Amino acid sequence: MSKYRIERINETIKEVLSEIVLNDIKDPRVGLVTIVSVRTARDLATARIHFSVMGDQAQRDISMKILKGASGFMRHAIANAIDVQHAPELRWEYDDSLDRAFRINEVLRQTGTASTTGEAAVRKPEPDEDVLTVDLERTPQEVVEEIKTKLRLSSKD
């Protein structure tokens, strides 16, 4: 089967499962589940479903058990969506990348290092450093002109 067909099937399965988790699983014990990715075997026999759950390990375990229990219903919906006679067997795997990202961000925050989540480290400019001041009362054109002037001055040095 072609690579592009498998990618389309993976995306369709992800959409179908996300819809089912959001709308059809009514069990209140299921945490906030997100389908992260789907990897289907070339022969469509199996599909590894990577998911994340907000919560602790107990919440993950309960959600995993409920998702596995609903796999038959989900396979039926997948078979209808991708128009195959036999839907792949669903193999559920917890994706811990979100947990790892939170831990990395926490370590960066503790060390005072800027993270990539938009929390830039604030530093004071040196006394002789040329700083562009932005005044909210100025028009964008005035700001652009100031930048051009500063660039011209720095190129002459």
Tab-separated table of C-alpha atoms in Angstrom:
chain	number	residue	atom	x	y	z
A	1	MET	CA	0.000	0.000	0.000
A	2	SER	CA	1.325	3.450	-0.854
A	3	LYS	CA	2.804	5.741	1.774
A	4	TYR	CA	0.258	8.458	1.005
A	5	ARG	CA	-2.685	6.104	1.375
A	6	ILE	CA	-1.394	4.986	4.786
A	7	GLU	CA	-0.977	8.630	5.839
A	8	ARG	CA	-4.565	9.406	4.789
A	9	ILE	CA	-5.816	6.337	6.650
A	10	ASN	CA	-3.836	7.361	9.760
A	11	GLU	CA	-5.347	10.843	9.630
A	12	THR	CA	-8.875	9.487	9.117
A	13	ILE	CA	-8.494	7.065	12.028
A	14	LYS	CA	-7.204	9.891	14.227
A	15	GLU	CA	-10.217	12.063	13.335
A	16	VAL	CA	-12.700	9.223	13.927
A	17	LEU	CA	-11.173	8.294	17.279
A	18	SER	CA	-10.982	11.910	18.413
A	19	GLU	CA	-14.658	12.354	17.558
A	20	ILE	CA	-15.610	9.172	19.436
A	21	VAL	CA	-13.569	10.113	22.521
A	22	LEU	CA	-15.082	13.585	22.527
A	23	ASN	CA	-18.723	12.724	21.824
A	24	ASP	CA	-19.479	9.035	22.297
A	25	ILE	CA	-17.596	7.816	25.355
A	26	LYS	CA	-19.855	8.861	28.207
A	27	ASP	CA	-17.890	7.306	31.064
A	28	PRO	CA	-17.094	10.120	33.533
A	29	ARG	CA	-13.915	8.309	34.646
A	30	VAL	CA	-12.245	8.995	31.295
A	31	GLY	CA	-9.906	11.928	31.694
A	32	LEU	CA	-9.181	14.604	29.145
A	33	VAL	CA	-7.927	12.289	26.386
A	34	THR	CA	-6.177	13.577	23.269
A	35	ILE	CA	-5.347	11.342	20.316
A	36	VAL	CA	-1.790	12.423	19.493
A	37	SER	CA	-0.976	10.197	16.516
A	38	VAL	CA	-1.897	6.995	14.708
A	39	ARG	CA	0.526	4.602	13.028
A	40	THR	CA	-1.111	1.930	10.926
A	41	ALA	CA	0.753	-1.115	9.642
A	42	ARG	CA	1.083	-1.380	5.845
A	43	ASP	CA	-1.220	-4.408	5.792
A	44	LEU	CA	-3.839	-2.551	7.916
A	45	ALA	CA	-3.784	-5.365	10.482
A	46	THR	CA	-2.830	-3.164	13.420
A	47	ALA	CA	-2.842	0.505	14.349
A	48	ARG	CA	-0.836	1.959	17.220
A	49	ILE	CA	-2.813	4.775	18.799
A	50	HIS	CA	-0.720	7.282	20.762
A	51	PHE	CA	-2.761	9.280	23.237
A	52	SER	CA	-2.242	11.623	26.166
A	53	VAL	CA	-4.334	12.159	29.274
A	54	MET	CA	-4.289	15.077	31.669
A	55	GLY	CA	-3.890	13.694	35.160
A	56	ASP	CA	-1.813	11.325	37.224
A	57	GLN	CA	-0.851	7.705	36.583
A	58	ALA	CA	-4.112	6.399	38.064
A	59	GLN	CA	-6.117	8.583	35.654
A	60	ARG	CA	-4.014	7.300	32.748
A	61	ASP	CA	-4.584	3.687	33.754
A	62	ILE	CA	-8.361	4.154	34.054
A	63	SER	CA	-8.538	5.958	30.720
A	64	MET	CA	-6.423	3.255	29.033
A	65	LYS	CA	-8.728	0.531	30.373
A	66	ILE	CA	-11.854	2.329	29.138
A	67	LEU	CA	-10.341	3.065	25.715
A	68	LYS	CA	-9.323	-0.580	25.318
A	69	GLY	CA	-12.828	-1.628	26.329
A	70	ALA	CA	-14.371	0.598	23.662
A	71	SER	CA	-11.998	-0.630	20.938
A	72	GLY	CA	-14.634	-2.866	19.313
A	73	PHE	CA	-17.033	0.037	18.890
A	74	MET	CA	-14.192	2.201	17.599
A	75	ARG	CA	-13.054	-0.430	15.087
A	76	HIS	CA	-16.567	-0.597	13.669
A	77	ALA	CA	-16.612	3.196	13.213
A	78	ILE	CA	-13.142	3.087	11.624
A	79	ALA	CA	-14.195	0.339	9.196
A	80	ASN	CA	-17.082	2.519	8.036
A	81	ALA	CA	-14.905	5.626	7.748
A	82	ILE	CA	-12.051	4.110	5.717
A	83	ASP	CA	-14.295	1.720	3.775
A	84	VAL	CA	-12.568	-1.548	4.595
A	85	GLN	CA	-14.009	-4.904	5.528
A	86	HIS	CA	-11.747	-5.405	8.559
A	87	ALA	CA	-10.547	-2.443	10.609
A	88	PRO	CA	-7.086	-2.665	12.167
A	89	GLU	CA	-6.636	-3.971	15.685
A	90	LEU	CA	-6.150	-0.961	17.964
A	91	ARG	CA	-3.074	-0.977	20.178
A	92	TRP	CA	-3.197	1.835	22.718
A	93	GLU	CA	0.061	3.482	23.814
A	94	TYR	CA	0.406	6.384	26.211
A	95	ASP	CA	2.380	9.317	24.738
A	96	ASP	CA	4.436	10.974	27.470
A	97	SER	CA	5.881	13.782	25.312
A	98	LEU	CA	3.628	16.367	26.981
A	99	ASP	CA	4.808	15.232	30.427
A	100	ARG	CA	8.444	15.454	29.318
A	101	ALA	CA	7.862	18.961	27.916
A	102	PHE	CA	6.366	20.100	31.246
A	103	ARG	CA	9.345	18.659	33.156
A	104	ILE	CA	11.843	20.359	30.822
A	105	ASN	CA	9.998	23.661	31.125
A	106	GLU	CA	10.027	23.363	34.924
A	107	VAL	CA	13.774	22.696	34.964
A	108	LEU	CA	14.353	25.692	32.688
A	109	ARG	CA	12.186	27.864	34.931
A	110	GLN	CA	14.110	26.749	38.033
A	111	THR	CA	17.473	27.479	36.436
A	112	GLY	CA	16.328	30.850	35.136
A	113	THR	CA	16.938	29.917	31.518
A	114	ALA	CA	14.569	31.199	28.843
A	115	SER	CA	12.225	28.538	27.492
A	116	THR	CA	10.779	28.176	24.027
A	117	THR	CA	7.221	28.628	25.275
A	118	GLY	CA	7.352	32.391	24.950
A	119	GLU	CA	8.763	33.144	28.373
A	120	ALA	CA	11.778	35.184	27.340
A	121	ALA	CA	14.413	36.104	29.861
A	122	VAL	CA	14.269	39.808	30.628
A	123	ARG	CA	17.570	41.662	30.681
A	124	LYS	CA	18.392	45.284	31.222
A	125	PRO	CA	20.224	47.057	28.414
A	126	GLU	CA	23.749	48.275	28.948
A	127	PRO	CA	24.078	52.066	29.532
A	128	ASP	CA	25.798	52.617	26.177
A	129	GLU	CA	23.501	50.220	24.295
A	130	ASP	CA	21.193	51.804	21.733
A	131	VAL	CA	17.640	50.730	22.558
A	132	LEU	CA	14.594	51.304	20.395
A	133	THR	CA	11.782	52.654	22.532
A	134	VAL	CA	8.266	51.944	21.418
A	135	ASP	CA	5.704	54.553	22.261
A	136	LEU	CA	2.083	53.536	21.839
A	137	GLU	CA	1.150	57.054	20.775
A	138	ARG	CA	3.418	56.860	17.727
A	139	THR	CA	2.257	55.577	14.388
A	140	PRO	CA	3.817	52.476	12.834
A	141	GLN	CA	5.323	54.670	10.120
A	142	GLU	CA	7.148	56.738	12.755
A	143	VAL	CA	8.528	53.592	14.337
A	144	VAL	CA	9.692	52.306	10.944
A	145	GLU	CA	11.418	55.619	10.245
A	146	GLU	CA	13.214	55.472	13.592
A	147	ILE	CA	14.419	51.949	12.803
A	148	LYS	CA	15.656	53.028	9.377
A	149	THR	CA	17.493	55.973	10.923
A	150	LYS	CA	19.159	53.756	13.526
A	151	LEU	CA	20.168	51.267	10.835
A	152	ARG	CA	21.684	54.036	8.699
A	153	LEU	CA	23.615	55.372	11.677
A	154	SER	CA	24.939	51.928	12.607
A	155	SER	CA	26.056	51.219	9.028
A	156	LYS	CA	28.090	54.448	8.957
A	157	ASP	CA	30.081	53.409	12.077
